[in-house]
Every structure is written in C-alpha cells, then in structure tokens.
mmCIF file with all atom_site columns, C-alpha atoms in Angstrom:
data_model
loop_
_atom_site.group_PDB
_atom_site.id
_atom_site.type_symbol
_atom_site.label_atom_id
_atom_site.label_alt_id
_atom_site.label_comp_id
_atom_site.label_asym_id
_atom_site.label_entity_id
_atom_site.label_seq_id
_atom_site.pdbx_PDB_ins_code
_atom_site.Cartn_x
_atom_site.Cartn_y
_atom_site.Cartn_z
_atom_site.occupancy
_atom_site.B_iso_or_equiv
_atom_site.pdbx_formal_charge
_atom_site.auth_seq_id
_atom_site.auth_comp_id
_atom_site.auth_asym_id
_atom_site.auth_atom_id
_atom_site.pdbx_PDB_model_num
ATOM 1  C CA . UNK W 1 1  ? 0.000   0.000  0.000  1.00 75.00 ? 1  UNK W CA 1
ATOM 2  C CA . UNK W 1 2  ? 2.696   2.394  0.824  1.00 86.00 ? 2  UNK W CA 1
ATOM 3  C CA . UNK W 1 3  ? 5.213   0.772  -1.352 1.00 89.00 ? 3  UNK W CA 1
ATOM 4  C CA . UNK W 1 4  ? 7.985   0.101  1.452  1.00 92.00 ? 4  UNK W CA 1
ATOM 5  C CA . UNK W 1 5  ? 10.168  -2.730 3.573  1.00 92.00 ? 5  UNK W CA 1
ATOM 6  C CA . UNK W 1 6  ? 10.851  -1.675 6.785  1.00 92.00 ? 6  UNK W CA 1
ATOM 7  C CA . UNK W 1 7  ? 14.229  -3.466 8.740  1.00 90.00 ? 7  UNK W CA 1
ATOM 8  C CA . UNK W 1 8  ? 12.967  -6.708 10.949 1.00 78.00 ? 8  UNK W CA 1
ATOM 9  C CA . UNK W 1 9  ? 13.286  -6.350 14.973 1.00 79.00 ? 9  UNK W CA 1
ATOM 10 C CA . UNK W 1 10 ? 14.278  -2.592 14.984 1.00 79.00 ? 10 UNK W CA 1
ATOM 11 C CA . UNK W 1 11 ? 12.370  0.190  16.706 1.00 86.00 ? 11 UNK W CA 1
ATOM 12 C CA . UNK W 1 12 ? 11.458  2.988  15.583 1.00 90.00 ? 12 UNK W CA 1
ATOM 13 C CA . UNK W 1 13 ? 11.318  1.239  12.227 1.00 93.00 ? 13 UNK W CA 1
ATOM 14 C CA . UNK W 1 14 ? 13.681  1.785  9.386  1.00 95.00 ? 14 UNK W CA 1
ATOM 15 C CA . UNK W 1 15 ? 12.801  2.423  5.589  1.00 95.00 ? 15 UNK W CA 1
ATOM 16 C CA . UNK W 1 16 ? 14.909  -0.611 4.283  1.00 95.00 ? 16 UNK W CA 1
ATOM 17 C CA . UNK W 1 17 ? 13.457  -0.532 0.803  1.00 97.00 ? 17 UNK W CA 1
ATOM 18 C CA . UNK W 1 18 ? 11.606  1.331  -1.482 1.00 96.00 ? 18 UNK W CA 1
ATOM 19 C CA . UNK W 1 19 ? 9.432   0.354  -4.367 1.00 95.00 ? 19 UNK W CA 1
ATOM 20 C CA . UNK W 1 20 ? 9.845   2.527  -7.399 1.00 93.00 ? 20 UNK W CA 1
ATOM 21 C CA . UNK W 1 21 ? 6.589   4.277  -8.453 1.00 91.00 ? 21 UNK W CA 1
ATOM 22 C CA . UNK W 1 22 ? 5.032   3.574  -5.348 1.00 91.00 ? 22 UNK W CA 1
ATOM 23 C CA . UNK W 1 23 ? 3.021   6.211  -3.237 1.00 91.00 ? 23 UNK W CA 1
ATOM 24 C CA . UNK W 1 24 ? 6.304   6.307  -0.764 1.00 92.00 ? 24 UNK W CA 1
ATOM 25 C CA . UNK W 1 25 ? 8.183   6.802  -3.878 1.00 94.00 ? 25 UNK W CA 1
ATOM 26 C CA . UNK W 1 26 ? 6.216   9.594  -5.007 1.00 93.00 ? 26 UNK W CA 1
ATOM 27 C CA . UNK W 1 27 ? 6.105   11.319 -1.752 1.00 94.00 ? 27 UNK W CA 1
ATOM 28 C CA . UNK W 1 28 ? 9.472   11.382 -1.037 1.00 93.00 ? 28 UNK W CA 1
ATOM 29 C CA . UNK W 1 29 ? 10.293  8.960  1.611  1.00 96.00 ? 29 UNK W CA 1
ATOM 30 C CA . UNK W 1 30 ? 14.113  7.564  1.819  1.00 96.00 ? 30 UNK W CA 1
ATOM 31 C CA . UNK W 1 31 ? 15.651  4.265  2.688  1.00 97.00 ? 31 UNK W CA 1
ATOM 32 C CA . UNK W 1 32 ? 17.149  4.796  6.061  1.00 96.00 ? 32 UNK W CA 1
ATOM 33 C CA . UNK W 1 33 ? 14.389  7.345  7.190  1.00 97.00 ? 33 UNK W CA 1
ATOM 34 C CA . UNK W 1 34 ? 13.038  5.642  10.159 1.00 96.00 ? 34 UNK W CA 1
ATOM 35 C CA . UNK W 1 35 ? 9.052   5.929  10.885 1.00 96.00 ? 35 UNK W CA 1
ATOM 36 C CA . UNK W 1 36 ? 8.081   7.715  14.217 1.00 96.00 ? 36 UNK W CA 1
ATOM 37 C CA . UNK W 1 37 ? 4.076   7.382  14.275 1.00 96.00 ? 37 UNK W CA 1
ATOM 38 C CA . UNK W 1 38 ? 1.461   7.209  11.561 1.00 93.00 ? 38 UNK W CA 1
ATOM 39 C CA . UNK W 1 39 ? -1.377  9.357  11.993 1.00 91.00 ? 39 UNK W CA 1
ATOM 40 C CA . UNK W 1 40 ? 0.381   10.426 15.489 1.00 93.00 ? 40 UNK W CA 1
ATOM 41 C CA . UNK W 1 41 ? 0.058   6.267  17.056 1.00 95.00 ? 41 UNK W CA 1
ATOM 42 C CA . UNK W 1 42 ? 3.660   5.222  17.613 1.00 95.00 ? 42 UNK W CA 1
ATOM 43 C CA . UNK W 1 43 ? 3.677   1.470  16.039 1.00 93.00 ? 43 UNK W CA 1
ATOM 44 C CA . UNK W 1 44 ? 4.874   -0.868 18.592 1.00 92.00 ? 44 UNK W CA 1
ATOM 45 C CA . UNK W 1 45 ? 5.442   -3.885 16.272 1.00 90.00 ? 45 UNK W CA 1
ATOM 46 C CA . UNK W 1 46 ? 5.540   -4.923 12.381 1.00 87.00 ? 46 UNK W CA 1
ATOM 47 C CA . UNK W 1 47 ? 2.029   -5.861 12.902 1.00 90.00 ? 47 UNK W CA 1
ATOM 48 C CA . UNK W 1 48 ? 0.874   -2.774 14.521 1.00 92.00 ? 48 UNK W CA 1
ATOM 49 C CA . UNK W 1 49 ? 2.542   -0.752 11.600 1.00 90.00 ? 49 UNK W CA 1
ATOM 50 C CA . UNK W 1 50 ? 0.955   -3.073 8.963  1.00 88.00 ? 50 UNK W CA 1
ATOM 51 C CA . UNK W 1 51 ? -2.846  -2.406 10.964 1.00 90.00 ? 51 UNK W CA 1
ATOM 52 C CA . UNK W 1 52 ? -2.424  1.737  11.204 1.00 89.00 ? 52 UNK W CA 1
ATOM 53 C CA . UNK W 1 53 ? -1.688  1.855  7.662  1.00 83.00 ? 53 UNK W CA 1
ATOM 54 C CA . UNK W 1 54 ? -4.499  -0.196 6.554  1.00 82.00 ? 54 UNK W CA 1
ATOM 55 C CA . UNK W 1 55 ? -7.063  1.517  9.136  1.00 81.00 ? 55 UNK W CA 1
ATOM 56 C CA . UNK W 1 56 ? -5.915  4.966  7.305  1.00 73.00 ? 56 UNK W CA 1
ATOM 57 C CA . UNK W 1 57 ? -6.055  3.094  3.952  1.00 63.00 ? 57 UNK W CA 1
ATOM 58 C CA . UNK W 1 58 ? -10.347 1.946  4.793  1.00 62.00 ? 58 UNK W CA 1
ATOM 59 C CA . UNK W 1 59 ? -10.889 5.767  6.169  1.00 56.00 ? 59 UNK W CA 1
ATOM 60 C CA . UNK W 1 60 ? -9.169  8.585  4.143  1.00 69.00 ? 60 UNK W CA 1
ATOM 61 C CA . UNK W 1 61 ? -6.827  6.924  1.981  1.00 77.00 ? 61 UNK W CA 1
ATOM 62 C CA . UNK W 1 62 ? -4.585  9.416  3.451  1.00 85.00 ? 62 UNK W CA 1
ATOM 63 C CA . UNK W 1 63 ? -1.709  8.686  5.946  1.00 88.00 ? 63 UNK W CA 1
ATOM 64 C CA . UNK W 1 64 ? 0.490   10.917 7.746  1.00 92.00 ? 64 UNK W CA 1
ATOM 65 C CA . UNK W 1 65 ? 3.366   9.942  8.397  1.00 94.00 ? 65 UNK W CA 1
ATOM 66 C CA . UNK W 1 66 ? 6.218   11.175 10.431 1.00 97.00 ? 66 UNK W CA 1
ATOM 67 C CA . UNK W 1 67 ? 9.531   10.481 10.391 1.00 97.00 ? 67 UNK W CA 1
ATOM 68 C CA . UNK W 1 68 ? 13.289  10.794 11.530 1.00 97.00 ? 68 UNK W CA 1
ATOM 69 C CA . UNK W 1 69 ? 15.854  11.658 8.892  1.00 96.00 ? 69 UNK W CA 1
ATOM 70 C CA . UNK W 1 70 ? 19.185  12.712 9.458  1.00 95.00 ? 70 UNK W CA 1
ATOM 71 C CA . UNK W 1 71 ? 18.377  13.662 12.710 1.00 95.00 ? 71 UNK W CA 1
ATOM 72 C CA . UNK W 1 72 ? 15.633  16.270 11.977 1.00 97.00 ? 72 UNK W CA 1
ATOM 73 C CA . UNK W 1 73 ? 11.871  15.342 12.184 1.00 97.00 ? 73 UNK W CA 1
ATOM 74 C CA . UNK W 1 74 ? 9.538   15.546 9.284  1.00 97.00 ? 74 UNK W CA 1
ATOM 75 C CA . UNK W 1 75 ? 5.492   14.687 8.630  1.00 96.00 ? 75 UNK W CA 1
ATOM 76 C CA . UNK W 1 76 ? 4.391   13.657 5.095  1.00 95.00 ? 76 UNK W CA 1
ATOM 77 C CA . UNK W 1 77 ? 0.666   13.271 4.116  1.00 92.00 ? 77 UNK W CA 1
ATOM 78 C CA . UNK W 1 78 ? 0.952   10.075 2.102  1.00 91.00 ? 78 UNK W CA 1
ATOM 79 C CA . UNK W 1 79 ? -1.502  9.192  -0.114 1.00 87.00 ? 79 UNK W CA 1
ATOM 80 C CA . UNK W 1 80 ? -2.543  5.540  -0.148 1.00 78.00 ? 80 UNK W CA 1
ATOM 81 C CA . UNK W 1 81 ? -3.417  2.890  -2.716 1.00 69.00 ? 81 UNK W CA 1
ATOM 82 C CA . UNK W 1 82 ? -4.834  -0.409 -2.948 1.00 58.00 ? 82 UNK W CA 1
ATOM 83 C CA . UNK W 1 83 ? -3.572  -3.515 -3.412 1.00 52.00 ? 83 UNK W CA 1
#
C-alpha cells in the first residue's frame, strides 16, 4: 500500500526498501528514514505498523506519516493505494 520494507526487529522502524513508483516513492520517503508514528500512534510492532496503515487506507486513503531523517523530524501526508 505504501510501497515500502521496513528493517525486521528494529524500533522505531527503518525504511529498508523502497518500491519505485510507489506512493512512498512519489512522496518522497528515503531508505534509512526511520518511521516515528502514523497518523500520530507510535507502532509498537511490524504488525501494529501493517494495521495503522491499513485503518488509514479503509478511512481517508490518506496517511500521515512522520519520520526521523538525518536527525531532523519531518510529517508527510501520504496518499494511499490499494492492493
């Protein structure tokens, strides 16, 4: 739906991969960028991520997301797609 990989076991989550032409593409996320909260809820686990993302994906089809990079904070409105 977003279009990325996050890195296995690691909080906050890292941006292992992105898939080109994807809405995380588009947006301007970056491998390495690591994911502080979607829609302001902190994910706790893989599964967690995976459910905030969909929830956002049923509602608005909107998701903001914010993020670490290079030590500064940023928030991108994402917009989602379906599978």
């Amino acid at each position: 739906v977003l279009g990325i990989q996050v890195q296995a076991g690691m909080l906050p989550f890292r941006i292992a991969s992105i898939h080109p032409n994807s809405p995380a593409a588009r947006t301007g996320l970056s491998v390495d960028d690591q994911i502080l909260a979607i829609d302001r809820v902190k994910p706790e686990s893989s599964k967690h991520l995976a459910e905030l993302i969909k929830s956002a994906r049923d509602g608005k089809g909107t998701v903001s997301v914010r993020l670490l990079r290079e030590g500064s904070e940023i928030e991108l409105e994402v917009p989602l797609r379906t599978r």
